[in-house]
Amino acid sequence: MKRFGQIIGVDPENFEKYKAYHASVWPEILEMVSACNISNYSIFHKNSQLFAYFEYVGNDFVADMAKMAADPKTQEWWNIMMPMQRPVENRAEGEWWANMDEVFHLD
Amino acid sequence: MKRFGQIIGVDPENFEKYKAYHASVWPEILEMVSACNISNYSIFHKNSQLFAYFEYVGNDFVADMAKMAADPKTQEWWNIMMPMQRPVENRAEGEWWANMDEVFHLD
């Protein structure tokens, strides 16, 4: 299992809309996330920043992310979410949500 | 179980020191964290921000936090960490790390 911490900004004017979408996520999105071996996935908000924590329980992260990205319903979801998000400028190439570095962990 | 997401800044000039301390945390600190019913605790870093994720598995969070705060070794640790941290200005009263709001969760 590999833990991920990721950060992205959110447009303050659209945050309530973003929150409402996430309060009633389409079931196909949840099913695809689980099918891509992502578990214990949380998103937190403060000060127009979103922080995501999840655990990857598969054995080919790149392939699973490609599978997710190829899913039409996920694309439809992302097309609504992405304009409300404000990615950090120094994210790595190919990232949207920026991966953070793990500094500490205790089980 | 209750999930927490928390944010705090870190002084960029002291981040390497902060990271080094967390790479070899004193065992008493880890024991006290566990004794206070905190589980699956991670800290991530990017852009001089720290994000903490943990799961509280006890049934009296206030009492457990008071227990932690009363521990001399934990106080000693905090006395080293706190000057390196930069709490967000709009944290709630009594907070150091600011609690974020959970927007989404999928098990």
Coordinates of C-alpha atoms in Angstrom, one line a residue:
Chain A
M1 CA 0.0 0.0 0.0
K2 CA 1.2 3.5 -0.8
R3 CA -0.1 6.6 0.8
F4 CA -0.7 9.8 -1.1
G5 CA -1.1 13.4 0.0
Q6 CA -2.1 15.9 -2.7
I7 CA -2.9 19.5 -2.8
I8 CA -4.8 21.8 -5.2
G9 CA -6.5 25.2 -4.9
V10 CA -10.2 25.8 -5.3
D11 CA -11.9 28.9 -6.7
P12 CA -13.5 30.4 -3.6
E13 CA -16.5 31.6 -5.7
N14 CA -17.1 28.0 -6.7
F15 CA -16.3 26.2 -3.5
E16 CA -20.0 25.7 -2.4
K17 CA -20.7 24.2 -5.8
Y18 CA -17.7 22.0 -5.5
K19 CA -18.7 20.9 -2.1
A20 CA -22.3 20.1 -3.2
Y21 CA -21.0 17.9 -6.0
H22 CA -18.9 16.0 -3.6
A23 CA -21.7 15.6 -1.1
S24 CA -23.5 13.6 -3.8
V25 CA -20.9 12.2 -6.0
W26 CA -22.1 10.1 -9.0
P27 CA -22.0 6.4 -8.1
E28 CA -20.0 5.6 -11.3
I29 CA -17.2 7.9 -10.0
L30 CA -17.0 6.1 -6.7
E31 CA -17.1 2.7 -8.4
M32 CA -14.2 3.7 -10.8
V33 CA -12.1 5.1 -7.9
S34 CA -12.5 1.7 -6.1
A35 CA -11.9 -0.2 -9.3
C36 CA -8.6 1.7 -9.7
N37 CA -7.5 0.4 -6.3
I38 CA -7.8 3.7 -4.4
S39 CA -9.0 3.3 -0.8
N40 CA -9.6 5.4 2.3
Y41 CA -9.9 8.5 0.1
S42 CA -10.6 11.9 1.9
I43 CA -10.7 15.4 0.6
F44 CA -10.4 18.3 3.2
H45 CA -10.8 22.0 2.7
K46 CA -9.6 25.2 4.3
N47 CA -8.6 28.6 3.0
S48 CA -9.4 27.8 -0.7
Q49 CA -7.1 24.8 -0.5
L50 CA -8.1 21.2 -1.0
F51 CA -6.0 18.4 0.5
A52 CA -6.5 14.8 -0.6
Y53 CA -5.4 11.7 1.2
F54 CA -5.8 8.3 -0.2
E55 CA -4.2 4.8 -0.1
Y56 CA -3.3 3.0 -3.3
V57 CA -3.7 -0.7 -2.8
G58 CA -3.0 -2.0 -6.3
N59 CA 0.3 -2.9 -7.9
D60 CA 0.3 -0.7 -11.0
F61 CA -0.5 2.9 -10.2
V62 CA 0.3 4.2 -13.7
A63 CA -2.0 1.7 -15.3
D64 CA -4.8 2.3 -12.8
M65 CA -4.6 6.0 -13.3
A66 CA -4.7 5.5 -17.1
K67 CA -7.8 3.4 -16.7
M68 CA -9.5 6.1 -14.6
A69 CA -8.5 8.8 -17.1
A70 CA -10.0 6.7 -20.0
D71 CA -13.4 6.3 -18.3
P72 CA -16.0 8.6 -20.0
K73 CA -18.0 9.2 -16.8
T74 CA -14.8 10.2 -14.9
Q75 CA -13.9 12.5 -17.8
E76 CA -17.4 14.1 -17.5
W77 CA -16.9 14.6 -13.8
W78 CA -13.4 16.1 -14.3
N79 CA -14.7 18.5 -16.9
I80 CA -17.0 19.9 -14.2
M81 CA -14.4 19.9 -11.4
M82 CA -11.3 21.1 -13.2
P83 CA -12.5 24.6 -14.0
M84 CA -13.3 25.1 -10.2
Q85 CA -9.8 23.9 -9.3
R86 CA -6.6 26.0 -9.2
P87 CA -3.6 23.7 -9.5
V88 CA -0.4 24.9 -7.8
E89 CA 2.1 26.3 -10.1
N90 CA 5.1 24.2 -9.2
R91 CA 3.3 20.8 -9.6
A92 CA 5.3 18.2 -11.4
E93 CA 4.8 17.7 -15.1
G94 CA 1.7 15.7 -15.8
E95 CA 0.2 16.4 -12.4
W96 CA -3.1 18.2 -11.8
W97 CA -3.4 17.7 -8.0
A98 CA 0.2 18.1 -6.8
N99 CA 1.8 15.3 -4.9
M100 CA 3.2 16.2 -1.5
D101 CA 6.1 14.5 0.1
E102 CA 5.5 12.3 3.1
V103 CA 7.5 13.7 6.1
F104 CA 6.1 11.4 8.8
H105 CA 4.0 8.3 9.3
L106 CA 2.8 6.3 12.2
D107 CA 0.5 3.3 11.8
Chain B
M1 CA -13.4 6.5 14.2
K2 CA -13.1 10.2 13.2
R3 CA -10.8 11.4 10.4
F4 CA -8.8 14.6 10.8
G5 CA -7.2 16.8 8.1
Q6 CA -5.0 19.6 9.5
I7 CA -2.8 22.3 8.0
I8 CA 0.0 24.4 9.2
G9 CA 2.9 26.3 7.6
V10 CA 6.6 25.6 8.1
D11 CA 9.4 28.0 8.0
P12 CA 11.2 27.2 4.8
E13 CA 14.6 27.8 6.4
N14 CA 13.9 25.2 9.0
F15 CA 12.1 22.6 6.9
E16 CA 15.1 20.3 6.5
K17 CA 15.6 20.3 10.3
Y18 CA 11.9 19.7 10.8
K19 CA 12.1 16.8 8.3
A20 CA 15.1 15.3 10.0
Y21 CA 13.4 15.3 13.4
H22 CA 10.5 13.5 11.9
A23 CA 12.6 11.0 10.2
S24 CA 13.8 9.9 13.6
V25 CA 11.0 10.8 16.0
W26 CA 11.7 10.1 19.6
P27 CA 10.0 6.7 20.5
E28 CA 8.2 8.3 23.5
I29 CA 6.4 10.7 21.1
L30 CA 5.2 7.8 19.0
E31 CA 4.1 5.9 22.1
M32 CA 2.1 8.9 23.4
V33 CA 0.4 9.5 20.1
S34 CA -0.7 5.8 20.0
A35 CA -1.7 6.0 23.7
C36 CA -3.9 8.9 22.8
N37 CA -5.8 6.8 20.3
I38 CA -4.4 8.4 17.1
S39 CA -3.8 6.0 14.3
N40 CA -2.7 6.0 10.7
Y41 CA -1.1 9.4 11.1
S42 CA 0.8 11.0 8.2
I43 CA 2.3 14.4 7.6
F44 CA 2.9 15.6 4.1
H45 CA 4.8 18.7 2.8
K46 CA 4.8 20.9 -0.2
N47 CA 5.3 24.7 -0.7
S48 CA 6.1 25.3 3.0
Q49 CA 2.9 23.8 4.0
L50 CA 2.3 20.8 6.1
F51 CA -0.8 18.6 5.9
A52 CA -1.6 16.1 8.6
Y53 CA -4.0 13.2 8.2
F54 CA -4.9 11.0 11.1
E55 CA -7.7 8.8 12.5
Y56 CA -8.9 9.2 16.0
V57 CA -10.0 5.8 17.3
G58 CA -10.8 6.6 20.9
N59 CA -14.0 8.0 22.4
D60 CA -12.9 11.1 24.2
F61 CA -10.8 13.3 21.9
V62 CA -10.7 16.3 24.3
A63 CA -9.4 14.1 27.2
D64 CA -6.8 12.4 25.0
M65 CA -5.5 15.7 23.7
A66 CA -5.3 16.9 27.2
K67 CA -3.3 13.8 28.2
M68 CA -0.9 14.4 25.3
A69 CA -0.5 18.0 26.1
A70 CA 0.3 17.1 29.8
D71 CA 3.1 14.7 28.8
P72 CA 6.6 16.3 29.5
K73 CA 8.3 14.5 26.6
T74 CA 5.6 15.7 24.2
Q75 CA 6.0 19.2 25.6
E76 CA 9.7 19.0 25.0
W77 CA 9.1 17.9 21.4
W78 CA 6.6 20.6 20.8
N79 CA 9.0 23.2 22.1
I80 CA 11.3 22.3 19.3
M81 CA 8.7 22.0 16.6
M82 CA 6.5 25.0 17.3
P83 CA 9.1 27.7 16.5
M84 CA 9.6 26.0 13.1
Q85 CA 5.8 26.0 12.4
R86 CA 3.8 28.9 11.1
P87 CA 0.1 28.4 12.1
V88 CA -2.5 29.8 9.7
E89 CA -4.0 33.0 10.9
N90 CA -7.6 32.0 10.7
R91 CA -7.3 28.8 12.8
A92 CA -10.0 28.3 15.4
E93 CA -9.4 29.5 19.0
G94 CA -7.2 26.9 20.8
E95 CA -5.9 25.4 17.6
W96 CA -2.3 25.3 16.5
W97 CA -2.6 23.0 13.5
A98 CA -5.8 24.2 11.9
N99 CA -8.5 21.7 11.4
M100 CA -9.8 21.4 7.8
D101 CA -13.3 20.4 6.8
E102 CA -14.0 17.1 5.2
V103 CA -15.5 17.6 1.8
F104 CA -15.4 14.0 0.6
H105 CA -14.7 10.5 1.8
L106 CA -14.7 7.1 0.2
D107 CA -13.7 4.0 2.2

